[in-house]
Short mmCIF file of C-alpha atoms in Angstrom, two decimals:
data_model
loop_
_atom_site.label_atom_id
_atom_site.label_comp_id
_atom_site.label_asym_id
_atom_site.label_seq_id
_atom_site.Cartn_x
_atom_site.Cartn_y
_atom_site.Cartn_z
CA UNK A 13 106.92 71.13 113.45
CA UNK A 14 105.11 68.10 112.31
CA UNK A 15 104.62 67.47 108.23
CA UNK A 16 101.39 67.06 106.82
CA UNK A 17 101.60 63.50 106.02
CA UNK A 18 102.50 62.64 109.57
CA UNK A 19 99.47 64.84 110.74
CA UNK A 20 97.15 62.98 108.38
CA UNK A 21 98.05 59.57 109.31
CA UNK A 22 97.85 60.41 113.27
CA UNK A 23 94.78 61.51 112.83
CA UNK A 24 92.98 59.16 110.53
CA UNK A 25 94.52 55.98 112.75
CA UNK A 26 92.79 58.45 115.75
CA UNK A 27 89.66 57.89 114.01
CA UNK A 28 89.57 54.37 112.70
CA UNK A 29 92.02 53.15 115.52
CA UNK A 30 92.89 50.31 113.13
CA UNK A 31 96.29 49.79 111.05
CA UNK A 32 94.55 48.28 108.48
CA UNK A 33 92.06 50.80 107.66
CA UNK A 34 94.00 53.51 107.99
CA UNK A 35 96.58 52.12 105.34
CA UNK A 36 93.25 51.60 103.42
CA UNK A 37 92.08 55.11 103.55
CA UNK A 38 95.70 56.53 102.79
CA UNK A 39 96.56 54.12 100.01
CA UNK A 40 100.47 52.95 101.77
CA UNK A 41 101.35 50.11 103.75
CA UNK A 42 100.15 49.11 107.30
CA UNK A 43 104.10 49.09 107.84
CA UNK A 44 104.87 52.45 106.63
CA UNK A 45 101.74 53.70 109.56
CA UNK A 46 103.80 51.78 112.56
CA UNK A 47 106.73 53.59 111.27
CA UNK A 48 105.45 57.32 110.53
CA UNK A 49 103.37 56.90 114.12
CA UNK A 50 106.84 55.34 115.89
CA UNK A 51 108.55 58.47 114.37
CA UNK A 52 105.75 60.63 115.98
CA UNK A 53 106.27 58.32 119.31
CA UNK A 54 110.01 58.87 119.77
CA UNK A 55 109.72 63.13 118.87
CA UNK A 56 107.01 63.84 121.65
CA UNK A 57 108.74 61.27 123.93
CA UNK A 58 105.73 59.28 124.98
CA UNK A 59 103.12 56.50 123.35
CA UNK A 60 100.09 58.02 121.43
CA UNK A 61 98.32 54.35 120.68
CA UNK A 62 97.89 51.62 123.30
CA UNK A 63 98.26 48.68 121.21
CA UNK A 64 97.81 44.54 121.78
CA UNK A 65 96.95 42.32 119.07
CA UNK A 66 93.56 42.97 118.89
CA UNK A 67 93.27 46.36 120.40
CA UNK A 68 94.44 49.98 119.26
CA UNK A 69 93.53 52.25 121.61
CA UNK A 70 94.54 56.68 121.94
CA UNK A 71 96.79 56.98 125.11
CA UNK A 72 95.68 59.84 127.00
CA UNK A 73 98.55 61.97 125.76
CA UNK A 74 97.36 61.13 122.15
CA UNK A 75 93.65 61.83 122.66
CA UNK A 76 94.84 65.05 123.71
CA UNK A 77 96.91 65.75 120.81
CA UNK A 78 94.25 64.58 118.31
CA UNK A 79 91.97 67.11 120.24
CA UNK A 80 94.61 70.17 119.76
CA UNK A 81 95.51 69.46 115.83
CA UNK A 82 91.93 68.38 114.73
CA UNK A 83 90.16 72.07 114.55
CA UNK A 84 93.48 73.45 113.43
CA UNK A 85 93.70 71.27 110.84
CA UNK A 86 90.08 71.69 109.69
CA UNK A 87 90.68 75.46 109.99
CA UNK A 88 94.09 75.16 107.42
CA UNK A 89 91.78 73.03 105.00
CA UNK A 90 88.85 75.90 105.14
CA UNK A 91 91.68 78.56 104.17
CA UNK A 92 93.30 76.34 101.61
CA UNK A 93 89.81 75.76 100.33
CA UNK A 94 88.71 79.52 100.56
CA UNK A 95 91.95 80.53 97.96
CA UNK A 96 91.11 77.83 95.26
CA UNK A 97 87.76 79.02 95.35
CA UNK A 98 89.01 82.45 94.37
CA UNK A 99 91.84 81.65 92.10
CA UNK A 100 88.96 79.74 90.15
CA UNK A 101 86.33 82.16 90.82
CA UNK A 102 82.71 81.47 91.43
CA UNK A 103 81.72 78.42 90.88
CA UNK A 104 80.12 75.48 92.72
CA UNK A 105 75.95 75.69 94.14
CA UNK A 106 74.59 78.41 95.86
CA UNK A 107 70.90 78.19 97.41
CA UNK A 108 69.01 81.08 97.98
CA UNK A 109 65.55 81.53 99.16
CA UNK A 110 62.81 83.95 100.06
CA UNK A 111 60.55 84.57 102.96
CA UNK A 112 57.33 85.82 101.66
CA UNK A 113 56.21 86.03 98.53
CA UNK A 114 56.88 89.72 98.19
CA UNK A 115 60.43 89.39 98.48
CA UNK A 116 60.42 86.50 95.73
CA UNK A 117 60.81 89.47 92.88
CA UNK A 118 63.62 90.96 94.80
CA UNK A 119 65.52 87.96 94.76
CA UNK A 120 65.40 86.45 91.48
CA UNK A 121 66.24 90.20 90.18
CA UNK A 122 69.48 88.96 92.08
CA UNK A 123 69.61 85.64 90.66
CA UNK A 124 69.65 87.07 87.13
CA UNK A 125 72.20 89.87 87.57
CA UNK A 126 74.78 87.27 89.74
CA UNK A 127 73.87 84.79 86.64
CA UNK A 128 75.49 86.50 84.29
CA UNK A 129 78.16 87.71 86.08
CA UNK A 130 78.75 84.06 87.01
CA UNK A 131 77.49 81.48 84.78
CA UNK A 132 79.77 78.53 86.23
CA UNK A 133 77.75 79.12 89.41
CA UNK A 134 74.60 76.71 89.37
CA UNK A 135 71.81 78.58 91.87
CA UNK A 136 69.09 77.19 93.57
CA UNK A 137 66.15 79.10 94.77
CA UNK A 138 63.44 77.88 97.11
CA UNK A 139 60.79 79.34 99.39
CA UNK A 140 61.18 79.12 103.00
CA UNK A 141 58.53 79.45 105.71
CA UNK A 142 58.05 80.71 109.38
CA UNK A 143 58.74 77.68 110.89
CA UNK A 144 62.18 77.01 108.87
CA UNK A 145 63.66 79.95 107.66
CA UNK A 146 66.06 80.13 110.56
CA UNK A 147 67.09 76.28 110.43
CA UNK A 148 67.84 76.30 106.96
CA UNK A 149 70.52 78.80 107.41
CA UNK A 150 71.94 76.90 110.22
CA UNK A 151 71.27 73.90 108.92
CA UNK A 152 73.54 74.64 105.74
CA UNK A 153 70.47 73.95 103.66
CA UNK A 154 70.35 78.02 102.25
CA UNK A 155 73.43 80.26 101.84
CA UNK A 156 71.53 83.01 101.69
CA UNK A 157 67.93 84.37 102.88
CA UNK A 158 65.85 87.30 101.52
CA UNK A 159 63.74 88.14 104.63
CA UNK A 160 62.81 90.66 107.05
CA UNK A 161 64.47 92.53 109.12
CA UNK A 162 65.30 92.02 112.42
CA UNK A 163 67.20 88.69 111.53
CA UNK A 164 68.73 87.97 115.27
CA UNK A 165 72.29 86.11 115.14
CA UNK A 166 72.55 86.01 111.30
CA UNK A 167 74.80 88.61 109.27
CA UNK A 168 72.06 91.08 107.15
CA UNK A 169 73.35 93.08 104.27
CA UNK A 170 72.07 95.96 103.25
CA UNK A 171 67.87 96.82 102.89
CA UNK A 172 66.86 95.57 99.52
CA UNK A 173 62.81 96.54 100.31
CA UNK A 174 61.52 99.12 102.22
CA UNK A 175 57.61 99.43 102.96
CA UNK A 176 55.40 101.07 105.39
CA UNK A 177 53.60 98.91 107.69
CA UNK A 178 49.74 99.08 108.11
CA UNK A 179 47.11 97.13 110.49
CA UNK A 180 45.77 93.91 109.41
CA UNK A 181 42.51 93.90 111.16
CA UNK A 182 38.70 92.09 110.45
CA UNK A 183 36.90 93.38 107.13
CA UNK A 184 34.40 94.13 110.31
CA UNK A 185 36.52 96.13 112.80
CA UNK A 186 35.72 99.27 113.53
CA UNK A 187 39.22 100.46 112.37
CA UNK A 188 38.60 99.05 108.98
CA UNK A 189 37.02 101.88 107.48
CA UNK A 190 39.95 104.18 108.95
CA UNK A 191 42.24 106.62 107.32
CA UNK A 192 45.06 105.45 109.47
CA UNK A 193 45.83 104.84 112.79
CA UNK A 194 48.57 105.20 115.34
CA UNK A 195 50.58 102.54 117.00
CA UNK A 196 48.70 103.46 120.43
CA UNK A 197 45.79 101.81 119.29
CA UNK A 198 47.49 98.38 119.90
CA UNK A 199 47.11 98.64 123.41
CA UNK A 200 43.61 98.11 123.18
CA UNK A 201 43.17 95.17 120.97
CA UNK A 202 44.86 91.74 121.28
CA UNK A 203 47.82 91.30 118.78
CA UNK A 204 48.36 88.30 117.04
CA UNK A 205 51.48 86.66 117.92
CA UNK A 206 53.88 84.88 115.65
CA UNK A 207 55.34 81.50 116.28
CA UNK A 208 57.58 80.46 118.79
CA UNK A 209 60.77 79.50 116.62
CA UNK A 210 60.36 83.27 115.43
CA UNK A 211 63.45 85.36 116.93
CA UNK A 212 63.40 87.90 119.95
CA UNK A 213 63.60 90.92 117.66
CA UNK A 214 61.49 90.03 115.61
CA UNK A 215 58.69 90.13 117.66
CA UNK A 216 59.73 92.60 119.57
CA UNK A 217 59.86 94.64 116.20
CA UNK A 218 56.40 93.53 114.75
CA UNK A 219 54.39 92.89 117.72
CA UNK A 220 55.80 94.89 120.71
CA UNK A 221 54.66 94.37 124.14
CA UNK A 222 54.37 97.73 124.75
CA UNK A 223 53.17 100.95 123.10
CA UNK A 224 55.92 104.15 122.29
CA UNK A 225 53.92 105.67 125.23
CA UNK A 226 54.67 102.73 127.31
CA UNK A 227 50.92 101.06 127.21
CA UNK A 228 50.91 96.90 127.44
CA UNK A 229 49.41 95.59 124.46
CA UNK A 230 47.27 92.44 124.76
CA UNK A 231 48.33 89.43 123.00
CA UNK A 232 46.56 87.46 120.87
CA UNK A 233 46.59 83.78 119.65
CA UNK A 234 49.51 82.61 117.70
CA UNK A 235 49.54 82.08 114.56
CA UNK A 236 51.96 78.92 112.88
CA UNK A 237 52.18 80.21 109.43
CA UNK A 238 51.34 83.59 108.05
CA UNK A 239 48.21 83.25 106.12
CA UNK A 240 46.74 81.38 109.52
CA UNK A 241 47.68 84.63 111.27
CA UNK A 242 45.72 86.89 108.76
CA UNK A 243 42.74 84.30 109.24
CA UNK A 244 42.69 84.39 112.82
CA UNK A 245 42.73 88.36 112.44
CA UNK A 246 39.48 87.75 109.58
CA UNK A 247 38.06 85.81 112.60
CA UNK A 248 38.14 88.52 114.69
CA UNK A 249 40.58 87.34 117.31
CA UNK A 250 43.12 89.82 117.03
CA UNK A 251 44.67 92.45 114.69
CA UNK A 252 48.18 92.41 113.03
CA UNK A 253 50.71 95.22 112.32
CA UNK A 254 51.96 94.15 108.35
CA UNK A 255 54.20 95.29 106.21
CA UNK A 256 52.41 97.25 103.34
CA UNK A 257 53.43 94.74 100.40
CA UNK A 258 50.72 92.16 102.02
CA UNK A 259 47.80 94.15 101.02
CA UNK A 260 48.79 93.68 97.14
CA UNK A 261 49.79 89.85 98.06
CA UNK A 262 47.67 88.66 100.03
CA UNK A 263 44.29 89.94 98.94
CA UNK A 264 41.33 88.73 101.21
CA UNK A 265 37.65 90.48 101.65
CA UNK A 266 37.70 89.70 105.57
CA UNK A 267 40.19 91.90 105.91
CA UNK A 268 41.45 95.30 106.21
CA UNK A 269 44.54 96.76 106.27
CA UNK A 270 44.89 100.17 107.93
CA UNK A 271 47.73 102.15 107.77
CA UNK A 272 49.83 103.05 110.72
CA UNK A 273 50.96 106.59 110.74
CA UNK A 274 53.76 106.87 113.18
CA UNK A 275 55.37 103.62 112.59
CA UNK A 276 59.04 103.26 111.08
CA UNK A 277 59.08 101.25 107.57
CA UNK A 278 59.67 97.95 107.52
CA UNK A 279 62.96 96.58 106.07
CA UNK A 280 63.31 93.60 104.05
CA UNK A 281 67.44 92.04 102.54
CA UNK A 282 69.49 89.09 102.28
CA UNK A 283 71.06 87.10 105.54
CA UNK A 284 73.10 84.47 106.09
CA UNK A 285 74.76 82.23 108.62
CA UNK A 286 77.87 84.03 110.07
CA UNK A 287 79.97 81.04 109.10
CA UNK A 288 78.57 80.86 105.48
CA UNK A 289 80.36 84.10 104.45
CA UNK A 290 82.13 82.26 101.59
CA UNK A 291 82.91 84.63 98.37
CA UNK A 292 79.72 83.00 96.32
CA UNK A 293 77.69 84.65 98.91
CA UNK A 294 79.55 87.85 98.97
CA UNK A 295 79.43 88.05 95.33
CA UNK A 296 75.80 87.02 95.81
CA UNK A 297 74.79 90.13 98.06
CA UNK A 298 76.75 92.42 95.82
CA UNK A 299 74.63 91.60 93.13
CA UNK A 300 71.62 91.69 95.14
CA UNK A 301 72.02 95.30 96.06
CA UNK A 302 72.58 96.17 92.22
CA UNK A 303 70.04 94.56 90.98
CA UNK A 304 67.41 96.03 93.54
CA UNK A 305 67.94 100.03 94.40
CA UNK A 306 66.31 100.82 97.94
CA UNK A 307 62.65 102.14 97.04
#
């Protein structure tokens, strides 16, 4: 078995390829670095580094060992980090975000309860857009996002918000005065489309390609933001299925919202990257559920 200091010395030298810089990083002498590497090479029975007076490079065996050890060490470090985090309680920083103004109150109630329970954890609140919501979770700039389901490729918590579906149409549209409509009317009017970055599962749910009876749904123009999509609706370029909260948060004299009587409700809740299920995230989701009884 390799000792931790041996692995650390080897991987640092494999990265730096310089005995002096490796010694500086590990705060030991170059002689100590050489001693550890020679000991490893005797144990393995083959050179790990090719050395000259000017150049240090990995041998093929050394490269293979570095490639094998690096992810194992990273996993051990992450395991220790999680254990320390659990021992200290919920501390550090949590970045949360909302997508759509109607999810902001839900998020803020969760932030308030989480803050009461974990005052040593700083919470940052951000707003994301259709264009960057997924990327924000993938690159780690956001830890938890409250958004609409389905959200393909992400872990999703219990739904926090349920709302009926409505059809957004231009105020002058023949359907504007209807008491309600069926999903089947989507086959009779172009449907405004979400931007390309939106996931396939979300698009199938919001702007399906066929109606429940199998009739093809004509595709209208693409909007880059939700406001832009509603503007396309107001221009008469198409219709758009939306949640009932849209009527409250996006009241427009040029857009009418008509209930869809045979559509399932839209569900919204917390989503996060599968690789980011930290204790902070889990505790925030728990607080979000308790602060927002599903209605």
